[in-house]
CSV table of C-alpha atoms in Angstrom, one decimal:
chain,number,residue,atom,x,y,z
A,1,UNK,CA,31.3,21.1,-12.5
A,2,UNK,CA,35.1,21.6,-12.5
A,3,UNK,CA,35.4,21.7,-8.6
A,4,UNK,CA,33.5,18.5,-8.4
A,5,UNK,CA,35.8,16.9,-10.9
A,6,UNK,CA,38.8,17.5,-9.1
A,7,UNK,CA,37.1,16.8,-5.4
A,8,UNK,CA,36.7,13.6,-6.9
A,9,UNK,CA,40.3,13.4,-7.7
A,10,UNK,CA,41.9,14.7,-3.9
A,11,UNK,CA,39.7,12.0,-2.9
A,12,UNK,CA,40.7,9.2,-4.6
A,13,UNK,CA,43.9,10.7,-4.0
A,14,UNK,CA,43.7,10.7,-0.4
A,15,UNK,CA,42.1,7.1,-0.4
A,16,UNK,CA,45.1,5.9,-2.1
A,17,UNK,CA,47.4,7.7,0.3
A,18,UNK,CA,45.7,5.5,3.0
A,19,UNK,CA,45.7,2.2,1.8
A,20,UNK,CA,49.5,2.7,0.4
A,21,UNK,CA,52.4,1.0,2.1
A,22,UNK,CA,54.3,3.8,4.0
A,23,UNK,CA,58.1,4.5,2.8
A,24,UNK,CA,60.4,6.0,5.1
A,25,UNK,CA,61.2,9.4,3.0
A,26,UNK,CA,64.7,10.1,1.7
A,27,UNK,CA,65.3,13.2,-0.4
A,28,UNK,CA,68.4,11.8,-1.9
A,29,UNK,CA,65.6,8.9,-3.2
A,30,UNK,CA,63.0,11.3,-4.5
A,31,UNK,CA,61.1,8.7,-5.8
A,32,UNK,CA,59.9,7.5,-2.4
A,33,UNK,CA,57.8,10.5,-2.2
A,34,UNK,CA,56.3,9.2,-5.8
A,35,UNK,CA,53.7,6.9,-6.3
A,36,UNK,CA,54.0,4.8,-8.6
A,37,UNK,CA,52.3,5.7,-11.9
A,38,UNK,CA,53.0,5.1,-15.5
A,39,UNK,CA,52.4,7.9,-17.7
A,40,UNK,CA,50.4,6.4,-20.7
A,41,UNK,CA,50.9,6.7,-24.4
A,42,UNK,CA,48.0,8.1,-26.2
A,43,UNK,CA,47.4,9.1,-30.0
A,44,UNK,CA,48.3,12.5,-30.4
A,45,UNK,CA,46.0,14.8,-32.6
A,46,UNK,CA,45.7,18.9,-32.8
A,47,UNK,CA,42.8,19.0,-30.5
A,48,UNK,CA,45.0,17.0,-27.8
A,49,UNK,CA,47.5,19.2,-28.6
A,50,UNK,CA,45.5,22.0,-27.6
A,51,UNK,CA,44.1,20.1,-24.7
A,52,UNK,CA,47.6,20.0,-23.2
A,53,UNK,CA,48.0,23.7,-23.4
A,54,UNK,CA,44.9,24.7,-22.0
A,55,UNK,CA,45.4,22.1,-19.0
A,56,UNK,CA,49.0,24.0,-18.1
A,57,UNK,CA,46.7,27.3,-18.2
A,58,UNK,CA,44.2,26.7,-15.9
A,59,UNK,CA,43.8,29.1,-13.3
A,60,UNK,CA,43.4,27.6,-10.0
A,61,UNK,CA,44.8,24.0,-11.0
A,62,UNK,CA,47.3,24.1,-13.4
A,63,UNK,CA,49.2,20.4,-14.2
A,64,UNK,CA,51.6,20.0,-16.8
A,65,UNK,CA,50.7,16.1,-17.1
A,66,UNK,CA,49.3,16.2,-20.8
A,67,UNK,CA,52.2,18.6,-22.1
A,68,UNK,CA,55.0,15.8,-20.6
A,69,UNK,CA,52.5,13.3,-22.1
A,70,UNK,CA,52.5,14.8,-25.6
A,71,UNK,CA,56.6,15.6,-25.7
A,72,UNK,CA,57.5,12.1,-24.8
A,73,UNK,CA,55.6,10.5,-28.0
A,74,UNK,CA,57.1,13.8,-29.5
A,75,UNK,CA,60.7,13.2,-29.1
A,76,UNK,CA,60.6,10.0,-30.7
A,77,UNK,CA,61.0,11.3,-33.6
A,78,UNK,CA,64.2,10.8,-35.4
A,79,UNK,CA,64.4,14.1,-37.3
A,80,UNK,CA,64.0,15.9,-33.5
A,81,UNK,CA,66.0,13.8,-31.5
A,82,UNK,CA,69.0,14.2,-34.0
A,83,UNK,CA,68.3,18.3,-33.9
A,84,UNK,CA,68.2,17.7,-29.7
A,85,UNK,CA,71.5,16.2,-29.9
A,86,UNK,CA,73.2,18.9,-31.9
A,87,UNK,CA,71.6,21.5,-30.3
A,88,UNK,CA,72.6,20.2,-26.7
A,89,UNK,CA,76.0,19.0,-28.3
A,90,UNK,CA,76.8,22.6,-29.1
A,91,UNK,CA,76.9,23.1,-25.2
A,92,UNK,CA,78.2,19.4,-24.1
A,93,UNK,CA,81.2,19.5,-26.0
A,94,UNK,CA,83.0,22.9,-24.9
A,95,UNK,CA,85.7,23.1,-22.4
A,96,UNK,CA,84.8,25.5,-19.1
A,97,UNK,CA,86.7,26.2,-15.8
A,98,UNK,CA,85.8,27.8,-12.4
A,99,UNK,CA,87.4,31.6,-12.3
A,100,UNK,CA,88.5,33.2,-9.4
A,101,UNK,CA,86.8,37.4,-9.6
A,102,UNK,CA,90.1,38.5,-11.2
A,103,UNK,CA,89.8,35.7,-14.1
A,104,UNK,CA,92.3,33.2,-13.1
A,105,UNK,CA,91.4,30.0,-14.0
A,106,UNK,CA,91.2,27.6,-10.9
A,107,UNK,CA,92.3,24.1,-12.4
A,108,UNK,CA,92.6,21.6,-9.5
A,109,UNK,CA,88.6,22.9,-9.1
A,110,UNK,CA,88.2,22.7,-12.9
A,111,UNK,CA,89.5,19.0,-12.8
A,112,UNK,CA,86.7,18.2,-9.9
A,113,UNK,CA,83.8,19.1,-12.0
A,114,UNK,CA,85.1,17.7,-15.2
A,115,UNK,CA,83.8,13.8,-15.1
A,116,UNK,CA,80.9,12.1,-16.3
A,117,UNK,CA,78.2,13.0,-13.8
A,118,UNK,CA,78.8,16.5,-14.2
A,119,UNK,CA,77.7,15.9,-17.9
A,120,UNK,CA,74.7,14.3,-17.3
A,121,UNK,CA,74.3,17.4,-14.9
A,122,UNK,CA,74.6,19.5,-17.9
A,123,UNK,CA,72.7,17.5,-20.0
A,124,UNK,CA,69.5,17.5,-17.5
A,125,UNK,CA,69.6,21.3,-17.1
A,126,UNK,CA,69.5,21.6,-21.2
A,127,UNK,CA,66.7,19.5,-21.3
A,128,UNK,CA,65.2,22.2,-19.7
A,129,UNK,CA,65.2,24.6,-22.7
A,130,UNK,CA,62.8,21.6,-24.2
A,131,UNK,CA,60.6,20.5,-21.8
A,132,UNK,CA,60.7,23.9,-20.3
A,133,UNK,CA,62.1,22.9,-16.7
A,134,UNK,CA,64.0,20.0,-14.9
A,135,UNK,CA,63.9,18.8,-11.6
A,136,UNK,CA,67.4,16.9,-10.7
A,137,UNK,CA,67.5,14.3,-8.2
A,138,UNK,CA,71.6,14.5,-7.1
A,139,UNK,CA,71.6,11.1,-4.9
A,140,UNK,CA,74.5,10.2,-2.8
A,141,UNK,CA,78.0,11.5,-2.5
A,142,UNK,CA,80.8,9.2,-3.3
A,143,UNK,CA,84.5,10.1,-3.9
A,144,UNK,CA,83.0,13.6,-4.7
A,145,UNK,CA,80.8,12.3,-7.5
A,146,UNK,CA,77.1,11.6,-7.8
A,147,UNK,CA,76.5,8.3,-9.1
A,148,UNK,CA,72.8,7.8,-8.7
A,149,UNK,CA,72.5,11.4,-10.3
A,150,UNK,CA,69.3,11.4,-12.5
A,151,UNK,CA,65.8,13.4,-13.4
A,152,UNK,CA,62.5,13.1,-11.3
A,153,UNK,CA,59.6,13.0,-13.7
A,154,UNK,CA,58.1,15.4,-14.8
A,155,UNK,CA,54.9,14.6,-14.3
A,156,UNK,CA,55.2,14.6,-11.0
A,157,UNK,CA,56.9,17.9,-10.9
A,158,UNK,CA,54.5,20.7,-10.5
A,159,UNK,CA,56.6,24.1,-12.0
A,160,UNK,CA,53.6,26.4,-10.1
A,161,UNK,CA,53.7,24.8,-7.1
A,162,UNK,CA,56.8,24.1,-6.8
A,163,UNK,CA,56.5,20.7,-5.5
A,164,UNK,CA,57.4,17.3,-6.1
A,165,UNK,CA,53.5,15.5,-6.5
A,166,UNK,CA,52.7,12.6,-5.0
A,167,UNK,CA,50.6,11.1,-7.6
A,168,UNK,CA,49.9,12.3,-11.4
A,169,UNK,CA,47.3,15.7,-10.7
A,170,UNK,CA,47.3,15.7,-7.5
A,171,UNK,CA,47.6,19.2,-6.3
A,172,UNK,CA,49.9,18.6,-3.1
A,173,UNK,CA,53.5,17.5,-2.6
A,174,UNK,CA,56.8,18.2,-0.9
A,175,UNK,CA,58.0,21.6,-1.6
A,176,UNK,CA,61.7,21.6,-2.9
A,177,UNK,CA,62.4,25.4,-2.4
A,178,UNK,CA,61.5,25.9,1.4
A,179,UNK,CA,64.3,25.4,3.5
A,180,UNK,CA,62.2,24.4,6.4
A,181,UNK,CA,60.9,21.2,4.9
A,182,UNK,CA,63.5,17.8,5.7
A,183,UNK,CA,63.0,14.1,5.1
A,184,UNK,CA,62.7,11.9,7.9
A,185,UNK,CA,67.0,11.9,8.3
A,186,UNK,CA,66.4,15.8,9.0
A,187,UNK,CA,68.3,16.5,5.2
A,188,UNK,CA,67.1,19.4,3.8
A,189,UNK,CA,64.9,18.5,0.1
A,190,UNK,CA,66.0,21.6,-1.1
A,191,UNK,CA,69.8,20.5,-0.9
A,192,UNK,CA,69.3,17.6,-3.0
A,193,UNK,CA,68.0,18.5,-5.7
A,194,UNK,CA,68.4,21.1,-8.1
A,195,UNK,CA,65.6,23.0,-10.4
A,196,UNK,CA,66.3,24.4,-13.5
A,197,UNK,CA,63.4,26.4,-14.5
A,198,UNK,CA,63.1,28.0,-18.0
A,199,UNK,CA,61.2,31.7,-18.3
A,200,UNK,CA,57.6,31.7,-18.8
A,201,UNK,CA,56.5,33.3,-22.3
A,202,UNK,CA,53.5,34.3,-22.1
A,203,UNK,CA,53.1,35.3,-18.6
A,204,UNK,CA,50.5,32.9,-17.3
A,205,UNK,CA,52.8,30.6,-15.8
A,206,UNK,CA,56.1,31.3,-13.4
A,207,UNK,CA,57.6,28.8,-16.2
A,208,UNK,CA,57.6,28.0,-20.1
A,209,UNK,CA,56.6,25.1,-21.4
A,210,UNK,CA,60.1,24.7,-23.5
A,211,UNK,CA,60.4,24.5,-27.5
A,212,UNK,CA,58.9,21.0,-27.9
A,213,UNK,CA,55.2,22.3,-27.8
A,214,UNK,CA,55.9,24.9,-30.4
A,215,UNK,CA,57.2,22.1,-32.2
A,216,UNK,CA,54.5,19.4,-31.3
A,217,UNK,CA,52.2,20.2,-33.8
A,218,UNK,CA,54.5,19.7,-36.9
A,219,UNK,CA,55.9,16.4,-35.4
A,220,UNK,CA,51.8,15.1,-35.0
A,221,UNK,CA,51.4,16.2,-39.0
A,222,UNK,CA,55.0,14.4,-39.7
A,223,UNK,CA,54.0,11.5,-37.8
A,224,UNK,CA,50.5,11.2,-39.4
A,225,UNK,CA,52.2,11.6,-42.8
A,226,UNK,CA,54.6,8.8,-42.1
A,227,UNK,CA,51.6,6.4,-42.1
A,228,UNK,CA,49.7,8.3,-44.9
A,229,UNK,CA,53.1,7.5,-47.3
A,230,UNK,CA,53.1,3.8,-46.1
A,231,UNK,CA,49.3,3.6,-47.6
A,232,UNK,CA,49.8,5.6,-50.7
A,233,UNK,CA,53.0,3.0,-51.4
A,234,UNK,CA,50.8,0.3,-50.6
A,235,UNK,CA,47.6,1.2,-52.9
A,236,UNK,CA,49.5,3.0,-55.3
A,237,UNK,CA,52.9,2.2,-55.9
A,238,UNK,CA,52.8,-1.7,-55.6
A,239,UNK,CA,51.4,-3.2,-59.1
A,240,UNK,CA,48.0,-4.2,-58.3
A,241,UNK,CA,47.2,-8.3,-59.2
A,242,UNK,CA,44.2,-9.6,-61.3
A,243,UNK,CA,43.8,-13.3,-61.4
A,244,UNK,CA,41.4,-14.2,-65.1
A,245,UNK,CA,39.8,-17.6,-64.7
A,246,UNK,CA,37.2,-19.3,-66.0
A,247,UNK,CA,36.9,-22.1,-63.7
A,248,UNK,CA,33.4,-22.2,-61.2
A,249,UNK,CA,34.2,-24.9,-58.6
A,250,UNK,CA,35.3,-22.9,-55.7
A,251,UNK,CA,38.4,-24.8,-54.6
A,252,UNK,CA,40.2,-24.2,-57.9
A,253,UNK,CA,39.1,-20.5,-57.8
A,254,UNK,CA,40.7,-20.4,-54.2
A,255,UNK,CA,43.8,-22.0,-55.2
A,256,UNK,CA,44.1,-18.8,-57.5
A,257,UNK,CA,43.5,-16.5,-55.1
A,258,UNK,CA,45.9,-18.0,-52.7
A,259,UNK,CA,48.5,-18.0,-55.9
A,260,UNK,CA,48.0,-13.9,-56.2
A,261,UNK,CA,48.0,-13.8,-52.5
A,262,UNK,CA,51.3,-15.6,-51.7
A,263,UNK,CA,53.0,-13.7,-54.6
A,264,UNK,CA,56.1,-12.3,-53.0
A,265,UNK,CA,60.4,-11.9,-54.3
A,266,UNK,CA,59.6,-15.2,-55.8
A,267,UNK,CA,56.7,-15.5,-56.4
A,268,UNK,CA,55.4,-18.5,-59.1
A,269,UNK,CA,52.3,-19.7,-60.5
A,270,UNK,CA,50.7,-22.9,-62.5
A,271,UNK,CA,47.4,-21.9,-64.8
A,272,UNK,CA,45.6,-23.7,-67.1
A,273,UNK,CA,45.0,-22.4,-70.6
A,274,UNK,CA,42.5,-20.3,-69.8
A,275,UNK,CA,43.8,-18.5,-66.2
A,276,UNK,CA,45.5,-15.1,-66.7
A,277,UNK,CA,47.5,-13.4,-64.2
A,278,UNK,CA,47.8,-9.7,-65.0
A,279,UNK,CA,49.6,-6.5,-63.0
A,280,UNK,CA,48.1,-3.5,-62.8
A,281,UNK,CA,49.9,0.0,-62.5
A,282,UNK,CA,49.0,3.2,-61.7
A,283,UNK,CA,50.4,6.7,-63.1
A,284,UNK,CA,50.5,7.7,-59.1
A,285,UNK,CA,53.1,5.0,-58.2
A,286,UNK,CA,55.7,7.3,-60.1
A,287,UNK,CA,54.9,11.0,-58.8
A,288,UNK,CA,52.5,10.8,-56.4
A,289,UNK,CA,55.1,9.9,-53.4
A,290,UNK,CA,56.7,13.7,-54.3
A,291,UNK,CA,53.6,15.5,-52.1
A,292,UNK,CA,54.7,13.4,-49.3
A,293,UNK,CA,58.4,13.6,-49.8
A,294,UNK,CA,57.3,18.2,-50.0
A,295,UNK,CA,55.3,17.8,-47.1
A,296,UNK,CA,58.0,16.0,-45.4
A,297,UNK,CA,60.6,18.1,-46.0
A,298,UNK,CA,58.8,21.5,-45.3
A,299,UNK,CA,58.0,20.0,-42.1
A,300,UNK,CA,61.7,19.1,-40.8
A,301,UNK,CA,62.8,22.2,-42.3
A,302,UNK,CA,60.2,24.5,-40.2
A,303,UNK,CA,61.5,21.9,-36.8
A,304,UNK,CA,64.8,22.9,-37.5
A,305,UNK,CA,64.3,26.2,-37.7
A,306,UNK,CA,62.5,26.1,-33.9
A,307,UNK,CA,65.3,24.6,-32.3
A,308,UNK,CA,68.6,25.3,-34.8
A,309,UNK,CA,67.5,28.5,-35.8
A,310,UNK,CA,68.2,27.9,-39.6
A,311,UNK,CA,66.1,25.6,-42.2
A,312,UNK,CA,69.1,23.7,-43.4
A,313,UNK,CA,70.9,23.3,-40.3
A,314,UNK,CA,70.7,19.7,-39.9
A,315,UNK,CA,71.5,19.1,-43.4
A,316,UNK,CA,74.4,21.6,-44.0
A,317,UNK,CA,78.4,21.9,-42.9
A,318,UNK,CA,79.1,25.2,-42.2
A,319,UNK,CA,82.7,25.9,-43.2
A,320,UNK,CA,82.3,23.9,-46.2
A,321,UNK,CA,82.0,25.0,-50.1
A,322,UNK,CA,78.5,25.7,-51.4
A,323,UNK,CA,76.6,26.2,-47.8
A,324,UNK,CA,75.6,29.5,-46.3
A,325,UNK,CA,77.7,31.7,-43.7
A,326,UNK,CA,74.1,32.4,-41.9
A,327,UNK,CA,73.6,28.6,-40.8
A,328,UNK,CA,77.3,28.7,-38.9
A,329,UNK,CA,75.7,32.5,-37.9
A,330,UNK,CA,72.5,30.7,-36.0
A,331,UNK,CA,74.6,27.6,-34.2
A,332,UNK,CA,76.9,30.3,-33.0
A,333,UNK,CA,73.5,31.9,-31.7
A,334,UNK,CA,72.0,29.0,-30.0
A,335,UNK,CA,75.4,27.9,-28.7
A,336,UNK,CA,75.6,31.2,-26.8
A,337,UNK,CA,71.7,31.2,-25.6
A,338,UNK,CA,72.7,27.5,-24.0
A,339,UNK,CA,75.8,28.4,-23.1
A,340,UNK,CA,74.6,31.5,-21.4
A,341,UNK,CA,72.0,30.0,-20.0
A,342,UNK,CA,73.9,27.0,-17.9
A,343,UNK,CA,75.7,29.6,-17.0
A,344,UNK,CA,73.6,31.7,-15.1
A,345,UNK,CA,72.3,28.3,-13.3
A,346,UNK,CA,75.4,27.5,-12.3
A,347,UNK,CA,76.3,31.2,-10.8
A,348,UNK,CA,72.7,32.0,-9.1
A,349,UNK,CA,71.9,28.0,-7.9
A,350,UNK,CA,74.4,25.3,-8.6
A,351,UNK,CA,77.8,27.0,-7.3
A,352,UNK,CA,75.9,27.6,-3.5
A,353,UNK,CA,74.2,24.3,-4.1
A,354,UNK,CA,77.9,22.1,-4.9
A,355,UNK,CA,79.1,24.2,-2.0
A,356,UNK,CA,76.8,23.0,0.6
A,357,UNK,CA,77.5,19.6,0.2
A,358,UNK,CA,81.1,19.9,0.7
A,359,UNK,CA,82.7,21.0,-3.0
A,360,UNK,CA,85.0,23.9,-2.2
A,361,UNK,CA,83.9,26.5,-4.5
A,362,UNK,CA,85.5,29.7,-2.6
A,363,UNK,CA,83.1,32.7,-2.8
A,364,UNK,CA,83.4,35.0,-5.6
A,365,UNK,CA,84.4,32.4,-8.6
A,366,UNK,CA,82.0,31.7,-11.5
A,367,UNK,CA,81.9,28.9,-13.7
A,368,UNK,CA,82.4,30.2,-17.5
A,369,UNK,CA,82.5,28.4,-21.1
A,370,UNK,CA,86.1,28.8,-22.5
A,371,UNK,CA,85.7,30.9,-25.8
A,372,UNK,CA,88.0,28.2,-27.4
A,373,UNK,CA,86.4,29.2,-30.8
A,374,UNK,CA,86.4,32.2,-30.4
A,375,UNK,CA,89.7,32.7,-29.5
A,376,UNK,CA,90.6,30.2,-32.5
A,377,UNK,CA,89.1,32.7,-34.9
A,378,UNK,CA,91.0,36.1,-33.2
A,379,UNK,CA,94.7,34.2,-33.3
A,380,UNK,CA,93.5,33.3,-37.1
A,381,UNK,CA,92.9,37.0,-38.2
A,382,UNK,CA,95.7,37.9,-36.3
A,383,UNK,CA,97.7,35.6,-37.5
A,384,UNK,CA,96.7,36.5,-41.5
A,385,UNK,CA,97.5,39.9,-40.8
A,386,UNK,CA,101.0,39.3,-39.5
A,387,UNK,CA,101.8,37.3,-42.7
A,388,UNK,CA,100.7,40.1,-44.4
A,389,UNK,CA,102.9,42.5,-43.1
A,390,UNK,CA,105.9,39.8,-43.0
A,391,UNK,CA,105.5,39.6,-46.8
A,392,UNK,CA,105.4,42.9,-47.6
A,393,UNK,CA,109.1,43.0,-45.5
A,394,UNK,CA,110.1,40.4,-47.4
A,395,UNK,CA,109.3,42.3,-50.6
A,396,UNK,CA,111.5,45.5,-49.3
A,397,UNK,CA,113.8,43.4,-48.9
A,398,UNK,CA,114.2,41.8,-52.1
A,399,UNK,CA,114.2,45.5,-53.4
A,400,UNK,CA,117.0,46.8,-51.8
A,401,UNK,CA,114.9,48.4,-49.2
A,402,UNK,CA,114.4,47.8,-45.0
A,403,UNK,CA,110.8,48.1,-42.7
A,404,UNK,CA,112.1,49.6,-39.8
A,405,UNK,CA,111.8,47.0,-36.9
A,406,UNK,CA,109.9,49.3,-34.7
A,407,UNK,CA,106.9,49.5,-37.6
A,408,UNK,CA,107.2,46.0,-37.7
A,409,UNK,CA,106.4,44.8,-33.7
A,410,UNK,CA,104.1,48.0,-33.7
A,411,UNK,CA,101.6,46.2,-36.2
A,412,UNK,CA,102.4,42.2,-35.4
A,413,UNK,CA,103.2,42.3,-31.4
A,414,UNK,CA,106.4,40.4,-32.4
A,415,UNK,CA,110.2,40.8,-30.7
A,416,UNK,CA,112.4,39.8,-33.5
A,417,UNK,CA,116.4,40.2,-33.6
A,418,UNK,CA,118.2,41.0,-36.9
A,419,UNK,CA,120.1,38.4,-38.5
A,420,UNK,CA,123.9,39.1,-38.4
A,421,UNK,CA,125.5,37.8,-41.8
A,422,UNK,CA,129.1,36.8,-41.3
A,423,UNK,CA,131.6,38.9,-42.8
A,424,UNK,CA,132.8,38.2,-46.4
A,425,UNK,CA,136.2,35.8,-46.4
A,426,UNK,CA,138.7,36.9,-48.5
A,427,UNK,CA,139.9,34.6,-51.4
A,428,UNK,CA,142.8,32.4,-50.6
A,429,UNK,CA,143.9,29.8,-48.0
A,430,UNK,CA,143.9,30.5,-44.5
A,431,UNK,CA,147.1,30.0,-42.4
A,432,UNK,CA,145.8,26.7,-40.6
A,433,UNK,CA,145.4,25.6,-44.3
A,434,UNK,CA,148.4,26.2,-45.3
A,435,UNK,CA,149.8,24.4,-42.5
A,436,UNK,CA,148.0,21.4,-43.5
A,437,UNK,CA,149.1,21.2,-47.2
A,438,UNK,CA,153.0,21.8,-45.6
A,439,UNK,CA,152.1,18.9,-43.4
A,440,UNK,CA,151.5,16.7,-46.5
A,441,UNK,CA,154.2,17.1,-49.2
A,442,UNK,CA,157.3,17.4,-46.0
């Protein structure tokens, strides 16, 4: 049954790749090798959920189609998107430098790297840690930048076969890892783009499926609650209106209904004696909206402890009065994971990748994060400690006693020179002085 199903497809497939308009291929265009698709939007639900991961587990045809479907309706939601950005931000927003093997900071190479493309760069390979790879299509060179820099879809990025798929499922494409394979200008496809894979956590696949699945199923239930609140509000919350008439002709009784219907910020009515308009409330409007507001909350806390490592994360300032040391404890923790993972990417691929198209990145230098924090934090301590021991010198002093100098530089690191006070004048006027006054009265 199954490999009828998908004979059916590579046929379709192959019936398409006929009657398609041929495109001369250019790897620094990836999307020439694409056809066209869009990826549709579908309702999400827990069995489709599940759907998506068993489709990424098959055994002879893997596709990662219905996971890419399901994390594109997922990110939309606010509460996830904001925790993306902080998590990625954590990363983004630190300094780095490319350091020659004895640590030496190599700034005219630093300066090269450190424009906007090189961010989005960075910002594509972090993606990764969420939708568990990225494919990035580098473009042309120009004035040693990459302006057309972007991400293939992916869709039509197969993480097993390493390939980039010509159509949605199909189960062929151009490899982007063989050396041998070139577009039809003889440039290698492996030089132009680079794949940042994430590690596979179960085993079954050469890749993981990154954080947003875990977190797929608590964004469907926060989606779905969204709508259920909206409902409760509207049956519940909102006074409900009874129109009392006695009137049987059924043009006045529709001019009543119409009155309750068009009832709105100003809403107005004209009854005869014996109409009544009445507004019904329910006990629920007042409480009832707290289950959702739990739920709710439960929810985003359980997201933010997926991808921020701490409950209260999104909501808290470490640093500041009244919130716990441990949130500052599990940025710190993701900063390094991110940090540490770029890293690696740019050491093992992107350094040999930059330097084949002509960046000169000598042999032997890594690109590192500058510990500015870090380093912040060390001078701080150190810096407490020395104005401890200057005040208990100051304290001798004031006593009639002396820290002996050595002692001093021994526990602070600090060269300091004694002050030399002048010596004591004796009372009187000195002999220019007295010149002065003899100036005056002769």
């Amino acid at each position: 049954m199954g490999s009828k199903k998908y004979r059916n497809k590579i046929k379709t497939e192959l019936v398409t790749q006929a009657n398609a308009v041929p495109v001369k291929q250019n790897v620094k265009t990836p999307s020439s090798y694409i056809f066209k698709q869009t990826l549709s939007r579908i309702k999400q639900s827990v069995v489709s959920w599940r759907m998506a991961l068993h489709e990424a587990e098959q055994e002879w045809y893997p596709q990662r189609v219905k996971l890419q479907q399901l994390y594109q309706d997922t990110v939309l939601n606010a509460h996830i998107e904001a925790c993306m950005n902080k998590r990625k931000g954590l990363t983004l927003l630190k300094d780095f430098g490319f350091f020659s093997p004895d640590g030496k900071e190599d700034e005219n190479l630093t300066k090269l790297f450190r424009k906007s493309w090189f961010k989005n760069y960075m910002n594509y390979a972090l993606d990764a840690r969420a939708y568990g790879y990225s494919l990035i299509s580098l473009g042309d060179i120009v004035d040693d930048t990459f302006p057309k820099l972007n991400v293939i879809p992916r869709y039509n990025v197969s993480p097993e076969r390493l390939t980039i798929q010509h159509f949605m499922y199909s189960i062929t494409g151009v490899p982007f890892t063989d050396p041998s394979v070139k577009d039809d200008y003889g440039n290698r496809v492996m030089d132009w783009v680079s794949w940042v894979p994430t590690p596979s956590e179960t085993g079954v696949s050469s890749c993981g499926y990154g954080y947003l699945y875990k977190i797929g199923l608590l964004e469907i239930f926060l989606r779905n609650l969204l709508g259920q609140n909206g409902d409760f509000v509207q049956l519940f919350s909102q006074p409900y209106r009874v129109g009392m008439t006695s009137k049987t002709e059924e043009n006045e009784r529709e001019e009543l209904a119409q009155t309750l219907e068009d009832m709105g910020s100003s809403g107005w009515a004209i009854l005869d004696p014996t109409d009544e308009i009445k507004f019904l409330e329910t006990k629920l409007g007042g409480s009832g909206y707290e289950g959702y507001d739990n739920f709710e909350g439960r929810l985003e806390a359980k997201i933010s402890k997926v991808i921020l490592r701490h409950a209260s994360a999104m909501d808290s300032t470490p640093g500041k009065l009244g919130n716990p040391e441990d949130v500052k404890e599990a940025l710190e923790e993701v900063q390094k994971e991110d940090s540490q993972f770029f890293e690696d990417h740019m050491n093992e691929v992107g350094n040999d990748k930059f330097r084949v198209l002509g960046f000169n990145i000598p042999v032997g230098y890594e690109f590192k994060f500058k510990n500015d924090s870090e380093e912040f934090e060390h001078k701080k301590k150190e810096n407490e400690v020395n104005l401890e021991v200057a005040t208990i010198a100051k304290t001798m002093k004031e006593a009639g006693m002396k820290m002996d100098p050595s002692y001093f530089t021994e526990r602070t690191g600090i060269d300091f020179e004694e002050i030399k006070e002048p010596a004591p004048v004796k009372p009187g006027f000195t002999p220019k002085q007295i010149d002065k006054l003899k100036n005056l009265y002769e």
